[in-house]
PDB file of C-alpha atoms in Angstrom:
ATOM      1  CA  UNK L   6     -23.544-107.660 161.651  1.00 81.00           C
ATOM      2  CA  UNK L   7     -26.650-108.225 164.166  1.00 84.00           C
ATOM      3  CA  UNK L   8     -25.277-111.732 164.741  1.00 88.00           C
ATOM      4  CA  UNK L   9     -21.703-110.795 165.362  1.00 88.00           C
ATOM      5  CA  UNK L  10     -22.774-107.871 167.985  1.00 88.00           C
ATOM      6  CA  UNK L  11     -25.525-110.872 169.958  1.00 91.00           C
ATOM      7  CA  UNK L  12     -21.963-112.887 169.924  1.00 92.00           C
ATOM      8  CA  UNK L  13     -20.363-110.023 171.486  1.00 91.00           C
ATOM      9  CA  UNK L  14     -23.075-109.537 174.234  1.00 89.00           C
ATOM     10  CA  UNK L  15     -23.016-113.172 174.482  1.00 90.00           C
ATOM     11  CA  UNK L  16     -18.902-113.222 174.888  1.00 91.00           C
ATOM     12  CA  UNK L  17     -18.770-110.377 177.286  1.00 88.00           C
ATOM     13  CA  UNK L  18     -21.643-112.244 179.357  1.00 86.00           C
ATOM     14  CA  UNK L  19     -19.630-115.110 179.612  1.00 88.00           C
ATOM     15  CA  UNK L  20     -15.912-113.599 180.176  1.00 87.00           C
ATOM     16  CA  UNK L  21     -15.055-115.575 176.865  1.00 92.00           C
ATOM     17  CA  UNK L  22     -12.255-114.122 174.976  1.00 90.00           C
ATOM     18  CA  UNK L  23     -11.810-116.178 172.226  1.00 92.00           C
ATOM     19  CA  UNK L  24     -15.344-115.919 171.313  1.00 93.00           C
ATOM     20  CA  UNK L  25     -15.563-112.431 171.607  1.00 91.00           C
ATOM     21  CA  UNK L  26     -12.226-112.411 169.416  1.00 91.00           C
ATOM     22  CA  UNK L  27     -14.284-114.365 166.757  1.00 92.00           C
ATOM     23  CA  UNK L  28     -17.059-111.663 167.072  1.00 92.00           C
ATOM     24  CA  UNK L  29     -15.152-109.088 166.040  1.00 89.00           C
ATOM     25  CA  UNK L  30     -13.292-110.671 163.556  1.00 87.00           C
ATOM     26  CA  UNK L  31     -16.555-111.978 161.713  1.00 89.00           C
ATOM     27  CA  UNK L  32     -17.840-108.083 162.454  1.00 86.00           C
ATOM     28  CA  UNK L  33     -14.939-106.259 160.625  1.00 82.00           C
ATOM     29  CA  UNK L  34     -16.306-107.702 157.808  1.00 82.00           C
ATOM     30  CA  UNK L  35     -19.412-106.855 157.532  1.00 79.00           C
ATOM     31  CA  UNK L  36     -21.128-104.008 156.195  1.00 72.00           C
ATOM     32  CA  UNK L  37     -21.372-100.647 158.428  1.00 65.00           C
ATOM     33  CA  UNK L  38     -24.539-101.434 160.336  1.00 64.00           C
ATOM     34  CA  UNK L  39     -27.067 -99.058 161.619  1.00 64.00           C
ATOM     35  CA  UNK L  40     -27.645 -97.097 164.330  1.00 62.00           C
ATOM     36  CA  UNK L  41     -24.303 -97.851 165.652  1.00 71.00           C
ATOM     37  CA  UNK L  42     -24.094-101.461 165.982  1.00 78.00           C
ATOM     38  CA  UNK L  43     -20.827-101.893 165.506  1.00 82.00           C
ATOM     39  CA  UNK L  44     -20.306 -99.721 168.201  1.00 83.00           C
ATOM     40  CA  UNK L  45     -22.094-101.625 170.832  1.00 83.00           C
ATOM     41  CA  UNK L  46     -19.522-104.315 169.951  1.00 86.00           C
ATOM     42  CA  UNK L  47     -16.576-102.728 170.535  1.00 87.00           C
ATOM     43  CA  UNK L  48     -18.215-101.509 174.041  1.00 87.00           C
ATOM     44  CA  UNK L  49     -18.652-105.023 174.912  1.00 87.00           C
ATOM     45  CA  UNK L  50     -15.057-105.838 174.173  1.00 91.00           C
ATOM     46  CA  UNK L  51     -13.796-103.177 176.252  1.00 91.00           C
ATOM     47  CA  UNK L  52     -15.773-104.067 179.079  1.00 85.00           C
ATOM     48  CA  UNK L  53     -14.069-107.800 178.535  1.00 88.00           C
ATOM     49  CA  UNK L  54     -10.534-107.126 177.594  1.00 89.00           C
ATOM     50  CA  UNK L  55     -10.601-104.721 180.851  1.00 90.00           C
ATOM     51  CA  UNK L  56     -11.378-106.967 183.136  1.00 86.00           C
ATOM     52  CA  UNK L  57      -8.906-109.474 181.511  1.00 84.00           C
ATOM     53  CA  UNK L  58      -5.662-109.911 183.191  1.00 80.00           C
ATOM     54  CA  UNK L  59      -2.723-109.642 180.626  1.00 84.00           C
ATOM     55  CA  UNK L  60      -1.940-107.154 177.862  1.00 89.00           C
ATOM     56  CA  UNK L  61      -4.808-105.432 175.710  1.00 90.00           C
ATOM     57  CA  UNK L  62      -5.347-106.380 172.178  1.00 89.00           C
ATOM     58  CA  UNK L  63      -5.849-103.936 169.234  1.00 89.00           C
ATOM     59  CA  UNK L  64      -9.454-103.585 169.484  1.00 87.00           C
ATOM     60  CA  UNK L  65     -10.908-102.847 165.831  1.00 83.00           C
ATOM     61  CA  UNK L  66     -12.504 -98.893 166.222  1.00 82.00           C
ATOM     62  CA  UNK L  67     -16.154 -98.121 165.207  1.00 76.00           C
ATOM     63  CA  UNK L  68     -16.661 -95.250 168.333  1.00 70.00           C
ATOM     64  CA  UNK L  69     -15.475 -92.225 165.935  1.00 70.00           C
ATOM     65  CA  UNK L  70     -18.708 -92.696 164.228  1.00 64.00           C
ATOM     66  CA  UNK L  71     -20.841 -93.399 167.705  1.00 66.00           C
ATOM     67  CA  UNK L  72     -24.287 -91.409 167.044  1.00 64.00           C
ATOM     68  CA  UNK L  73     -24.836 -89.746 170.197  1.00 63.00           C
ATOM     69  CA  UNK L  74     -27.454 -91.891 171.894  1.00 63.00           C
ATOM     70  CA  UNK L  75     -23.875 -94.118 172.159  1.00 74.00           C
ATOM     71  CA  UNK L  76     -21.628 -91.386 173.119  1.00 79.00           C
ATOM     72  CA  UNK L  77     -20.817 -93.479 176.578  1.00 87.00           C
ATOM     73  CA  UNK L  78     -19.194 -96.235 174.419  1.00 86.00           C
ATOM     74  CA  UNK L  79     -16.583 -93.168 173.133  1.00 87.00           C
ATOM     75  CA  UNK L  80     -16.321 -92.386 176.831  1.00 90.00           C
ATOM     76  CA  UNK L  81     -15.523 -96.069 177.353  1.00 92.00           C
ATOM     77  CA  UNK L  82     -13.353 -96.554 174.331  1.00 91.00           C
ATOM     78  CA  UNK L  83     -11.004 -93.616 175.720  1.00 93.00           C
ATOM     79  CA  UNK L  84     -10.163 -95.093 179.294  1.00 95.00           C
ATOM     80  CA  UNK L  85      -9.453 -98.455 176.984  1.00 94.00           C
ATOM     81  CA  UNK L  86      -6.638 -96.538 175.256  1.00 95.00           C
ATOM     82  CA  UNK L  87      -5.547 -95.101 178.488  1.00 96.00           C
ATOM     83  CA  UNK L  88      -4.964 -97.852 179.684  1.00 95.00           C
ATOM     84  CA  UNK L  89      -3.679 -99.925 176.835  1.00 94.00           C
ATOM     85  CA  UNK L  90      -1.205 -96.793 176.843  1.00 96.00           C
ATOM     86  CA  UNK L  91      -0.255 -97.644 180.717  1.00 95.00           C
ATOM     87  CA  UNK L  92      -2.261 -95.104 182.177  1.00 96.00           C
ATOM     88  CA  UNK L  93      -4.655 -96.742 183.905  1.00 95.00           C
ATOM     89  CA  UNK L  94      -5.598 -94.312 187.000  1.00 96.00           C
ATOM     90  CA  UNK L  95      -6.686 -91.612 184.069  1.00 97.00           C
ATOM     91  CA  UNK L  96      -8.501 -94.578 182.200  1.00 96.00           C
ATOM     92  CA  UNK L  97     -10.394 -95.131 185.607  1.00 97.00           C
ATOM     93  CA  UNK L  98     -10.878 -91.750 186.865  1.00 97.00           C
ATOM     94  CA  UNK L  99     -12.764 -91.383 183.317  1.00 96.00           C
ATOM     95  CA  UNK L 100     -14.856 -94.500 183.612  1.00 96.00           C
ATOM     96  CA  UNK L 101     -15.720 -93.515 187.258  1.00 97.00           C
ATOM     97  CA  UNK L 102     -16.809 -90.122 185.484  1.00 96.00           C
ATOM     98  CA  UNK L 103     -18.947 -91.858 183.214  1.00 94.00           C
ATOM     99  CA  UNK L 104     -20.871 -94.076 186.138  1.00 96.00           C
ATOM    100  CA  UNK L 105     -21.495 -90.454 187.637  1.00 95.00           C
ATOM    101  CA  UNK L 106     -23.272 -89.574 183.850  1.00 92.00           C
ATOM    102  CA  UNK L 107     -25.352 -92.838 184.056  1.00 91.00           C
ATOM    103  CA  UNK L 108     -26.089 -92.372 187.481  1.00 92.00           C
ATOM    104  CA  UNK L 109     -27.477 -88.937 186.862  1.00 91.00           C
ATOM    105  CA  UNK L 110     -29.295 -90.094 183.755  1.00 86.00           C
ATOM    106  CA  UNK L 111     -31.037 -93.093 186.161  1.00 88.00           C
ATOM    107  CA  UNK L 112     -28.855 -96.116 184.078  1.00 89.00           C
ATOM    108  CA  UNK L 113     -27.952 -98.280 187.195  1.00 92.00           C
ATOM    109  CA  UNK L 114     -26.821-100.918 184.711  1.00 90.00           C
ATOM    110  CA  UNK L 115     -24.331 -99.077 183.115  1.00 90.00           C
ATOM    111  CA  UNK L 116     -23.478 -97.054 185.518  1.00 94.00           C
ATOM    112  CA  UNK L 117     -22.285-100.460 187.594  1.00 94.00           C
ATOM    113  CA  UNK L 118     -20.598-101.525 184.507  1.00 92.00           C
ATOM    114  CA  UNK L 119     -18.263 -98.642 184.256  1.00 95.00           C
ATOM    115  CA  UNK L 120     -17.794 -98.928 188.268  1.00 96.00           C
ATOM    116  CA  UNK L 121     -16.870-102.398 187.409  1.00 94.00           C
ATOM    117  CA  UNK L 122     -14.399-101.070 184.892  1.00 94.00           C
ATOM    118  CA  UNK L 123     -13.367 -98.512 186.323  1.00 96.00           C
ATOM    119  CA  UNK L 124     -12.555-100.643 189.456  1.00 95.00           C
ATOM    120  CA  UNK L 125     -10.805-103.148 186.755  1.00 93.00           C
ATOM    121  CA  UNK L 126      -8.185-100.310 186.004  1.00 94.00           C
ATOM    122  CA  UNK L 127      -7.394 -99.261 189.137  1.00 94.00           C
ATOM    123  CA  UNK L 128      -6.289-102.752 189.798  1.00 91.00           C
ATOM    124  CA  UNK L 129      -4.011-102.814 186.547  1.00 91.00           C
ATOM    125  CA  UNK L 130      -2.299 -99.639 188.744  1.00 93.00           C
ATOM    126  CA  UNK L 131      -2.314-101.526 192.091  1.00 90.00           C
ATOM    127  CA  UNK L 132      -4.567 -99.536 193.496  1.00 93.00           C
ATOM    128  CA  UNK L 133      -6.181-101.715 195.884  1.00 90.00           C
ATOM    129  CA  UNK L 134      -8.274 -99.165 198.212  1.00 93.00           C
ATOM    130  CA  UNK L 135     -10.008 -97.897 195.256  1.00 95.00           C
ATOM    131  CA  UNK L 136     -11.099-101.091 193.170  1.00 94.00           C
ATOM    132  CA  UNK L 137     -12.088-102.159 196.819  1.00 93.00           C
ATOM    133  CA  UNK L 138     -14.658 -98.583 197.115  1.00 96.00           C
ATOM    134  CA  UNK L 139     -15.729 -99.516 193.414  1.00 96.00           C
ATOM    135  CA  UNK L 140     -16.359-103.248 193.248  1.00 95.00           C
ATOM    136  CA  UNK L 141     -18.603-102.726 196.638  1.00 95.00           C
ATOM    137  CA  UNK L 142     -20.757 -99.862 194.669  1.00 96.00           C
ATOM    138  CA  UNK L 143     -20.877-101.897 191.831  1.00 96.00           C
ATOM    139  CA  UNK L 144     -22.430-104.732 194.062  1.00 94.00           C
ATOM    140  CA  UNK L 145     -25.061-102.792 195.800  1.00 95.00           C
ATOM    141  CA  UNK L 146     -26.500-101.484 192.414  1.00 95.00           C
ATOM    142  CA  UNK L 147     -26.505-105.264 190.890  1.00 94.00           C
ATOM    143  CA  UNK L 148     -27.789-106.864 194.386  1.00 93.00           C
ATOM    144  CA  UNK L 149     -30.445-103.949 194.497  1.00 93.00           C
ATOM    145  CA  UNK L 150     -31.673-104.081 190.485  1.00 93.00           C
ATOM    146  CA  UNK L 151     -30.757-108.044 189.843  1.00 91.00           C
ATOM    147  CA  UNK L 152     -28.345-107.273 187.082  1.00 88.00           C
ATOM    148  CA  UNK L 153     -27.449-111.423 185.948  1.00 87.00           C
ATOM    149  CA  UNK L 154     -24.271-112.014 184.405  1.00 86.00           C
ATOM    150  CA  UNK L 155     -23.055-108.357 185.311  1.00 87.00           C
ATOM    151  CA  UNK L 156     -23.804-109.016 188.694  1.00 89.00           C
ATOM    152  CA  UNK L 157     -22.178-112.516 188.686  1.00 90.00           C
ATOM    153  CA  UNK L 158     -19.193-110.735 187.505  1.00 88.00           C
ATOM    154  CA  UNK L 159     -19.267-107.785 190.034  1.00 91.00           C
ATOM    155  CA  UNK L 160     -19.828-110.932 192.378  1.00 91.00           C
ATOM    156  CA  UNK L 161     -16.890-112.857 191.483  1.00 89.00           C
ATOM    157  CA  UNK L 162     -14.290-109.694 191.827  1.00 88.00           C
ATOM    158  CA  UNK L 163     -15.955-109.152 195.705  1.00 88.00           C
ATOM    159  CA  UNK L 164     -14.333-112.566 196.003  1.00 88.00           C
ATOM    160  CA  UNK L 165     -11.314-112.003 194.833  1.00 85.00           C
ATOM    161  CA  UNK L 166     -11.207-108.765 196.970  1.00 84.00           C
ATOM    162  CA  UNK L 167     -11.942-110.926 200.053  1.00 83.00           C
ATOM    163  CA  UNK L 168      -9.962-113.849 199.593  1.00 83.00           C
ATOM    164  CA  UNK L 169      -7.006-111.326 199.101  1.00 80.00           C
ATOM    165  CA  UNK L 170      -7.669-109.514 202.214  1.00 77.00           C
ATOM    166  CA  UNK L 171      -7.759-112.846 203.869  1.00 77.00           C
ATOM    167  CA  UNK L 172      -4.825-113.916 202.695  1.00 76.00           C
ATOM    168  CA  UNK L 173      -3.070-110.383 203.370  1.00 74.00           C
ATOM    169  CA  UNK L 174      -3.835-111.324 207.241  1.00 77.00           C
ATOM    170  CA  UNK L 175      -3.120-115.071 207.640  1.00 73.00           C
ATOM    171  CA  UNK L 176       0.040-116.305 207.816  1.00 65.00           C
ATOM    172  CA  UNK L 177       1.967-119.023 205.370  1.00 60.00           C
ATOM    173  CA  UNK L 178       1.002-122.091 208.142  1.00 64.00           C
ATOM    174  CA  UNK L 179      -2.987-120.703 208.520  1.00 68.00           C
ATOM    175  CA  UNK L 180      -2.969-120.818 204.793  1.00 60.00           C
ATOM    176  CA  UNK L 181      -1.515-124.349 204.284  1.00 62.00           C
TER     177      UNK L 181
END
């Protein structure tokens, strides 16, 4: 089970959905685990699938036994059904509530994670202004702790956000 949740970490660091797919495949099939460690696979596969374009998949469900230390994984696991059930502004506004938790608690990491999320939603329901405001708080709390592959991702959606702005302004000829 150890192996298949480093996989996960590994898959959600690299944006790879196939091997985060074999993860939790391998995973269901292991024994329970301790103190939660199934669960911090399933959190890495919801921070992945949401910021996948496309539908959802079926996710298998470990956070109805999170211990508490983990309860931000339930938190996270909720705005995943949200969304899988095509409400994605209530599956952000709770993710944005979390960040506010792990703000409060002094996580920067996670709490730029579930901006990130959060700001992955609000894209799903075309809501451009606010993945805009989230992405941009996400990036100041990776640029000012050096978060690595979460701020490479946080990075990468800043320039999506600005090519599409560019684009929004130029016209067809400026863009050939």
């Amino acid at each position: 089970a150890l192996m298949c949740v480093a996989q996960s970490e590994l898959a959600d660091a690299r944006g790879d959905a196939a091997l985060m797919d074999a993860a939790l495949r391998e995973l269901v099939s292991c024994s329970v685990g301790f103190f939660g460690l199934k669960v911090v696979a399933e959190g890495c596969a919801v921070h992945l699938h949401l910021r996948t374009a496309g539908d959802l998949p079926d996710l298998p469900r470990y956070s109805a036994l999170c211990p508490p230390i983990l309860g931000g994984i339930a938190a996270e696991r909720a705005a995943y059904d949200e969304v899988r059930a095509g409400r994605a502004g209530e599956g952000a506004v709770g993710l944005e509530q979390l960040a506010d938790s792990y703000r409060s608690l002094g996580s920067p990491r996670f709490a730029a994670r579930a901006l990130h999320d959060a700001a992955s939603c609000w894209a799903r329901a075309g809501q451009d202004a606010a993945v805009a405001r989230l992405v941009e708080q996400a990036s100041e709390m990776c640029a000012q702790h050096g978060f690595g592959p979460l701020g490479d991702a946080v990075a990468a959606s800043r320039r999506r956000l600005v090519v599409a702005r560019a684009r929004a302004l130029l016209t067809a000829r400026e863009l050939q």
